[in-house]
C-alpha positions as a Markdown table, in Angstrom:
| # | Residue | x | y | z |
|---|---|---|---|---|
| 1 | Unk | -28.7 | 9.8 | -0.1 |
| 2 | Unk | -29.3 | 13.6 | 0.6 |
| 3 | Unk | -27.0 | 16.4 | 0.2 |
| 4 | Unk | -26.1 | 16.4 | 3.9 |
| 5 | Unk | -25.2 | 12.7 | 3.9 |
| 6 | Unk | -23.0 | 13.0 | 0.7 |
| 7 | Unk | -21.0 | 15.9 | 2.3 |
| 8 | Unk | -20.5 | 13.8 | 5.2 |
| 9 | Unk | -19.2 | 10.8 | 3.1 |
| 10 | Unk | -16.5 | 13.2 | 1.0 |
| 11 | Unk | -15.5 | 14.8 | 4.3 |
| 12 | Unk | -15.1 | 11.3 | 5.8 |
| 13 | Unk | -13.0 | 10.3 | 2.7 |
| 14 | Unk | -11.0 | 13.6 | 3.4 |
| 15 | Unk | -10.2 | 12.7 | 6.9 |
| 16 | Unk | -9.4 | 9.0 | 5.9 |
| 17 | Unk | -7.0 | 10.2 | 3.4 |
| 18 | Unk | -5.5 | 12.8 | 6.0 |
| 19 | Unk | -4.9 | 10.0 | 8.4 |
| 20 | Unk | -3.1 | 7.9 | 5.5 |
| 21 | Unk | -0.9 | 11.4 | 4.9 |
| 22 | Unk | -0.2 | 11.2 | 8.7 |
| 23 | Unk | 1.7 | 7.9 | 8.2 |
| 24 | Unk | 3.7 | 8.7 | 5.2 |
| 25 | Unk | 7.0 | 10.4 | 4.9 |
| 26 | Unk | 8.9 | 11.4 | 1.7 |
| 27 | Unk | 11.0 | 8.1 | 2.1 |
| 28 | Unk | 8.0 | 6.4 | 1.0 |
| 29 | Unk | 8.3 | 7.9 | -2.3 |
| 30 | Unk | 11.9 | 7.4 | -2.9 |
| 31 | Unk | 11.5 | 3.7 | -2.4 |
| 32 | Unk | 10.8 | 3.1 | -6.1 |
| 33 | Unk | 14.6 | 3.7 | -6.7 |
| 34 | Unk | 15.3 | 1.2 | -4.0 |
| 35 | Unk | 13.6 | -1.8 | -5.3 |
| 36 | Unk | 11.9 | -0.7 | -8.9 |
| 37 | Unk | 10.9 | -4.1 | -9.8 |
| 38 | Unk | 8.7 | -4.8 | -6.9 |
| 39 | Unk | 7.1 | -1.1 | -7.2 |
| 40 | Unk | 6.8 | -1.6 | -10.8 |
| 41 | Unk | 5.2 | -4.9 | -10.7 |
| 42 | Unk | 3.0 | -3.8 | -7.6 |
| 43 | Unk | 1.4 | -0.8 | -10.2 |
| 44 | Unk | 1.0 | -2.6 | -13.0 |
| 45 | Unk | -1.0 | -5.0 | -11.2 |
| 46 | Unk | -2.9 | -2.3 | -9.6 |
| 47 | Unk | -3.7 | 0.0 | -12.3 |
| 48 | Unk | -3.6 | -2.0 | -15.2 |
| 49 | Unk | -4.3 | -5.6 | -14.5 |
| 50 | Unk | -6.9 | -4.7 | -11.9 |
| 51 | Unk | -9.3 | -2.7 | -14.1 |
| 52 | Unk | -8.9 | -5.6 | -16.9 |
| 53 | Unk | -9.8 | -8.4 | -14.7 |
| 54 | Unk | -12.5 | -6.3 | -12.9 |
| 55 | Unk | -14.0 | -5.6 | -16.5 |
| 56 | Unk | -13.6 | -9.4 | -17.4 |
| 57 | Unk | -15.4 | -10.7 | -14.3 |
| 58 | Unk | -18.1 | -8.1 | -14.5 |
| 59 | Unk | -18.7 | -9.2 | -18.1 |
| 60 | Unk | -19.0 | -12.9 | -17.2 |
| 61 | Unk | -21.2 | -13.1 | -14.7 |
| 62 | Unk | -25.0 | -12.3 | -15.2 |
| 63 | Unk | -25.1 | -9.1 | -13.0 |
| 64 | Unk | -27.2 | -5.8 | -13.5 |
| 65 | Unk | -25.4 | -2.9 | -15.0 |
| 66 | Unk | -25.2 | -1.1 | -11.4 |
| 67 | Unk | -23.4 | -3.8 | -10.1 |
| 68 | Unk | -21.0 | -4.1 | -13.1 |
| 69 | Unk | -20.5 | -0.5 | -12.8 |
| 70 | Unk | -19.8 | -0.5 | -9.0 |
| 71 | Unk | -17.3 | -3.4 | -9.5 |
| 72 | Unk | -15.6 | -1.6 | -12.2 |
| 73 | Unk | -15.6 | 1.7 | -9.7 |
| 74 | Unk | -13.8 | -0.7 | -7.3 |
| 75 | Unk | -11.1 | -2.1 | -9.8 |
| 76 | Unk | -10.5 | 1.6 | -10.6 |
| 77 | Unk | -9.7 | 2.4 | -6.8 |
| 78 | Unk | -6.4 | 0.2 | -5.8 |
| 79 | Unk | -4.6 | 0.3 | -2.6 |
| 80 | Unk | -6.1 | 2.4 | 0.7 |
| 81 | Unk | -5.0 | 2.6 | 4.5 |
| 82 | Unk | -6.8 | -0.8 | 5.2 |
| 83 | Unk | -4.1 | -2.7 | 2.8 |
| 84 | Unk | -1.6 | -1.3 | 4.8 |
| 85 | Unk | -3.0 | -2.4 | 8.0 |
| 86 | Unk | -3.4 | -6.2 | 6.5 |
| 87 | Unk | 0.2 | -6.5 | 5.0 |
| 88 | Unk | 1.4 | -5.1 | 8.4 |
| 89 | Unk | -0.5 | -8.2 | 10.1 |
| 90 | Unk | 0.2 | -10.5 | 7.6 |
| 91 | Unk | 4.0 | -9.8 | 8.0 |
| 92 | Unk | 4.5 | -8.3 | 4.3 |
| 93 | Unk | 6.9 | -5.7 | 3.5 |
| 94 | Unk | 5.2 | -2.8 | 5.0 |
| 95 | Unk | 7.3 | -0.3 | 3.4 |
| 96 | Unk | 6.2 | -1.5 | -0.2 |
| 97 | Unk | 2.6 | -1.6 | 0.8 |
| 98 | Unk | 2.7 | 2.0 | 1.8 |
| 99 | Unk | 4.8 | 3.2 | -1.0 |
| 100 | Unk | 2.5 | 1.4 | -3.6 |
| 101 | Unk | -0.6 | 3.0 | -1.7 |
| 102 | Unk | 0.9 | 6.2 | -1.9 |
| 103 | Unk | 2.2 | 6.1 | -5.5 |
| 104 | Unk | -1.5 | 4.5 | -6.9 |
| 105 | Unk | -3.2 | 7.1 | -4.8 |
| 106 | Unk | -1.4 | 9.7 | -7.2 |
| 107 | Unk | -1.9 | 7.8 | -10.4 |
| 108 | Unk | -5.4 | 6.9 | -9.9 |
| 109 | Unk | -6.5 | 10.5 | -9.9 |
| 110 | Unk | -5.7 | 10.5 | -13.9 |
| 111 | Unk | -6.8 | 6.7 | -14.6 |
| 112 | Unk | -10.2 | 6.5 | -12.6 |
| 113 | Unk | -12.3 | 9.2 | -14.8 |
| 114 | Unk | -11.5 | 7.4 | -17.9 |
| 115 | Unk | -12.1 | 3.6 | -16.6 |
| 116 | Unk | -15.8 | 4.8 | -15.3 |
| 117 | Unk | -16.4 | 6.4 | -18.2 |
| 118 | Unk | -16.0 | 3.2 | -20.3 |
| 119 | Unk | -17.9 | 1.6 | -17.8 |
| 120 | Unk | -20.6 | 3.7 | -17.9 |
| 121 | Unk | -20.8 | 3.7 | -21.9 |
| 122 | Unk | -20.6 | 0.0 | -21.9 |
| 123 | Unk | -22.6 | -1.6 | -19.3 |
| 124 | Unk | -25.5 | 1.2 | -19.3 |
| 125 | Unk | -28.2 | 1.1 | -22.3 |
| 126 | Unk | -28.1 | 3.8 | -24.8 |
| 127 | Unk | -30.5 | 7.0 | -23.4 |
| 128 | Unk | -29.2 | 6.0 | -20.0 |
| 129 | Unk | -25.3 | 6.6 | -20.3 |
| 130 | Unk | -24.1 | 9.5 | -18.1 |
| 131 | Unk | -20.5 | 10.5 | -18.8 |
| 132 | Unk | -18.1 | 12.3 | -16.1 |
| 133 | Unk | -16.3 | 15.4 | -17.2 |
| 134 | Unk | -12.9 | 14.2 | -16.9 |
| 135 | Unk | -11.1 | 17.6 | -15.8 |
| 136 | Unk | -13.6 | 18.2 | -13.1 |
| 137 | Unk | -13.7 | 14.8 | -11.9 |
| 138 | Unk | -10.0 | 14.6 | -11.6 |
| 139 | Unk | -9.9 | 17.9 | -9.6 |
| 140 | Unk | -12.8 | 16.3 | -7.6 |
| 141 | Unk | -10.6 | 13.4 | -6.8 |
| 142 | Unk | -7.4 | 15.5 | -6.2 |
| 143 | Unk | -9.3 | 17.5 | -3.3 |
| 144 | Unk | -10.4 | 14.6 | -1.8 |
| 145 | Unk | -7.8 | 12.1 | -1.9 |
| 146 | Unk | -4.5 | 13.8 | -2.8 |
| 147 | Unk | -4.4 | 17.3 | -0.9 |
| 148 | Unk | -5.5 | 15.5 | 2.3 |
| 149 | Unk | -2.7 | 13.0 | 1.9 |
| 150 | Unk | -0.3 | 16.1 | 1.1 |
| 151 | Unk | -1.7 | 18.3 | 4.4 |
| 152 | Unk | -1.2 | 15.0 | 6.7 |
| 153 | Unk | 2.2 | 14.6 | 5.3 |
| 154 | Unk | 3.2 | 18.1 | 6.1 |
| 155 | Unk | 1.5 | 17.4 | 9.4 |
| 156 | Unk | 3.9 | 14.5 | 10.0 |
| 157 | Unk | 7.0 | 16.3 | 8.8 |
| 158 | Unk | 6.7 | 19.4 | 10.9 |
| 159 | Unk | 4.5 | 17.8 | 14.2 |
| 160 | Unk | 5.7 | 14.0 | 14.0 |
| 161 | Unk | 4.6 | 13.5 | 17.7 |
| 162 | Unk | 0.9 | 14.7 | 16.9 |
| 163 | Unk | 0.8 | 13.0 | 13.7 |
| 164 | Unk | 1.8 | 9.8 | 15.8 |
| 165 | Unk | -0.6 | 10.2 | 18.3 |
| 166 | Unk | -3.5 | 11.4 | 16.3 |
| 167 | Unk | -2.8 | 8.4 | 13.3 |
| 168 | Unk | -4.9 | 5.9 | 15.5 |
| 169 | Unk | -8.0 | 8.1 | 16.2 |
| 170 | Unk | -8.3 | 9.2 | 12.8 |
| 171 | Unk | -8.2 | 5.5 | 11.7 |
| 172 | Unk | -11.2 | 4.5 | 14.3 |
| 173 | Unk | -13.0 | 7.3 | 13.4 |
| 174 | Unk | -12.9 | 7.0 | 10.0 |
| 175 | Unk | -13.5 | 2.8 | 10.4 |
| 176 | Unk | -16.9 | 4.2 | 12.2 |
| 177 | Unk | -18.1 | 7.0 | 9.4 |
| 178 | Unk | -17.7 | 3.9 | 6.4 |
| 179 | Unk | -19.7 | 1.6 | 8.6 |
| 180 | Unk | -22.4 | 4.3 | 9.0 |
| 181 | Unk | -22.1 | 5.1 | 5.2 |
| 182 | Unk | -22.8 | 1.3 | 4.5 |
| 183 | Unk | -25.7 | 0.9 | 6.7 |
| 184 | Unk | -27.3 | 4.2 | 5.0 |
| 185 | Unk | -26.5 | 2.9 | 1.4 |
| 186 | Unk | -28.3 | -0.4 | 2.6 |
| 187 | Unk | -31.5 | 1.6 | 3.9 |
| 188 | Unk | -31.7 | 3.5 | 0.7 |
| 189 | Unk | -31.4 | 0.8 | -1.5 |
| 190 | Unk | -33.3 | -1.6 | 0.5 |
| 191 | Unk | -36.1 | -2.6 | -2.1 |
| 192 | Unk | -33.3 | -3.9 | -4.2 |
| 193 | Unk | -30.7 | -4.2 | -1.8 |
| 194 | Unk | -31.1 | -8.3 | -1.0 |
| 195 | Unk | -31.0 | -8.7 | -4.9 |
| 196 | Unk | -28.0 | -6.7 | -5.5 |
| 197 | Unk | -26.4 | -8.2 | -2.6 |
| 198 | Unk | -26.6 | -11.7 | -4.0 |
| 199 | Unk | -25.0 | -10.5 | -7.3 |
| 200 | Unk | -22.4 | -8.3 | -5.7 |
| 201 | Unk | -21.3 | -10.7 | -3.1 |
| 202 | Unk | -20.0 | -13.4 | -5.6 |
| 203 | Unk | -18.8 | -10.9 | -8.0 |
| 204 | Unk | -16.8 | -8.7 | -5.3 |
| 205 | Unk | -15.5 | -11.7 | -3.6 |
| 206 | Unk | -14.3 | -13.1 | -7.1 |
| 207 | Unk | -12.7 | -9.9 | -7.9 |
| 208 | Unk | -10.7 | -10.1 | -4.4 |
| 209 | Unk | -9.7 | -13.2 | -4.6 |
| 210 | Unk | -8.6 | -13.5 | -8.4 |
| 211 | Unk | -6.7 | -10.3 | -8.0 |
| 212 | Unk | -5.0 | -11.5 | -4.7 |
| 213 | Unk | -3.7 | -14.6 | -6.8 |
| 214 | Unk | -2.3 | -12.7 | -9.6 |
| 215 | Unk | -0.7 | -10.5 | -7.5 |
| 216 | Unk | 0.9 | -13.3 | -5.6 |
| 217 | Unk | 2.1 | -15.4 | -8.4 |
| 218 | Unk | 3.1 | -12.8 | -10.5 |
| 219 | Unk | 5.5 | -11.6 | -7.9 |
| 220 | Unk | 6.9 | -15.2 | -7.6 |
| 221 | Unk | 7.1 | -15.3 | -11.3 |
| 222 | Unk | 9.3 | -12.5 | -11.3 |
| 223 | Unk | 11.3 | -13.8 | -8.2 |
| 224 | Unk | 10.3 | -11.5 | -5.8 |
| 225 | Unk | 11.1 | -12.4 | -1.9 |
| 226 | Unk | 7.9 | -13.6 | 0.0 |
| 227 | Unk | 7.4 | -10.5 | 2.2 |
| 228 | Unk | 7.0 | -8.5 | -1.3 |
| 229 | Unk | 4.7 | -11.4 | -2.8 |
| 230 | Unk | 2.5 | -11.0 | 0.2 |
| 231 | Unk | 2.7 | -7.0 | -0.1 |
| 232 | Unk | 1.7 | -7.1 | -3.6 |
| 233 | Unk | -1.0 | -9.7 | -3.3 |
| 234 | Unk | -2.7 | -7.7 | -0.7 |
| 235 | Unk | -2.1 | -4.2 | -2.6 |
| 236 | Unk | -3.7 | -6.1 | -5.7 |
| 237 | Unk | -6.5 | -7.6 | -4.1 |
| 238 | Unk | -7.7 | -5.2 | -1.5 |
| 239 | Unk | -9.5 | -1.8 | -3.1 |
| 240 | Unk | -10.0 | 1.5 | -1.3 |
| 241 | Unk | -13.8 | 0.8 | -0.9 |
| 242 | Unk | -14.1 | 4.3 | 0.6 |
| 243 | Unk | -13.1 | 5.8 | -2.7 |
| 244 | Unk | -15.3 | 3.7 | -4.4 |
| 245 | Unk | -18.4 | 4.4 | -2.5 |
| 246 | Unk | -17.6 | 8.0 | -2.6 |
| 247 | Unk | -17.1 | 8.1 | -6.3 |
| 248 | Unk | -20.4 | 6.6 | -6.9 |
| 249 | Unk | -22.7 | 8.8 | -4.6 |
| 250 | Unk | -20.8 | 12.0 | -4.5 |
| 251 | Unk | -19.3 | 12.2 | -8.5 |
| 252 | Unk | -22.2 | 10.3 | -10.0 |
| 253 | Unk | -24.7 | 10.5 | -7.5 |
| 254 | Unk | -26.2 | 7.3 | -7.7 |
| 255 | Unk | -26.4 | 4.6 | -4.6 |
| 256 | Unk | -27.0 | 1.7 | -6.7 |
| 257 | Unk | -23.5 | 2.0 | -8.0 |
| 258 | Unk | -22.1 | 2.2 | -4.4 |
| 259 | Unk | -23.7 | -1.6 | -3.5 |
| 260 | Unk | -20.6 | -3.5 | -5.0 |
| 261 | Unk | -18.1 | -1.5 | -3.1 |
| 262 | Unk | -20.4 | -1.1 | 0.2 |
| 263 | Unk | -20.6 | -5.0 | 0.2 |
| 264 | Unk | -17.0 | -5.5 | -0.9 |
| 265 | Unk | -16.2 | -3.5 | 2.0 |
| 266 | Unk | -17.5 | -5.9 | 4.2 |
| 267 | Unk | -16.2 | -9.2 | 2.4 |
| 268 | Unk | -12.3 | -7.4 | 2.3 |
| 269 | Unk | -12.0 | -8.2 | 6.2 |
| 270 | Unk | -13.1 | -11.8 | 5.9 |
| 271 | Unk | -10.7 | -12.2 | 3.0 |
| 272 | Unk | -7.6 | -10.3 | 4.3 |
| 273 | Unk | -8.3 | -12.4 | 7.8 |
| 274 | Unk | -7.7 | -15.1 | 5.4 |
| 275 | Unk | -4.7 | -13.7 | 4.0 |
| 276 | Unk | -3.4 | -12.9 | 7.1 |
| 277 | Unk | -3.5 | -16.4 | 8.4 |
| 278 | Unk | -2.2 | -18.1 | 5.0 |
| 279 | Unk | 0.7 | -15.9 | 5.2 |
| 280 | Unk | 1.4 | -16.5 | 9.0 |
| 281 | Unk | 1.0 | -20.0 | 8.7 |
| 282 | Unk | 3.5 | -20.0 | 5.8 |
| 283 | Unk | 6.0 | -17.9 | 7.8 |
| 284 | Unk | 5.8 | -20.3 | 10.6 |
| 285 | Unk | 6.3 | -23.3 | 8.3 |
| 286 | Unk | 9.5 | -21.7 | 6.6 |
| 287 | Unk | 11.4 | -20.8 | 10.1 |
| 288 | Unk | 10.5 | -24.4 | 11.3 |
| 289 | Unk | 12.6 | -25.8 | 8.1 |
């Protein structure tokens, strides 16, 4: 992608994260003290188990290094505004979902560079290896994610009516932009895309389903209520595809690394829809009994 496309992608992520900030308040961060077990379990799933499962899946499947690295970038980017929407539609604990998204967005600015450097060193051949500058990468992720979220929260605090009014248009605009970005990646990688899609589709789907299942059943193992289990499953299994694509294209300057996140960004609405259906069905059965 050219410099203009790259700049547009970075700007679109900033807008998306600003939109997320418009939906957050300080109380979202205070919830860690209200139900620490649920928050802690969700963060362990997102920050520790997700990259480990991503690495296991990327290693087990016979895929190209570019797809494997894309999967690892994806696994390093948990949560995102989409997970909050799916949690809401699935009748999960929306407060827990928002809290996990907010907290993981701050924590992953530190973990993302290390996970990606590990993936680059492990999956690329000697001589192909590139390394992210840790400090520079942390600053870049801070600028395109955390600072816009903070600005959004400030707007929400001092101009609440405006923030609530703008949240929906921002969400729609960001959705349109990410679709255009995915189309751009498909065009850029058109010679390899069919091969990449065949590899990335199965692996991305596997990552999505496995991490959702681990999130849900680990919650049940620790006796969390069903609403919390639903949110942790969705937060564990629905990744921030936009951030993953931005890291691949803007920070690593390699669209082939963005193919797996792009494919995933399409698949997650399918699996998210199934999660919503199963959750609503379970809720209906529980109410009947």
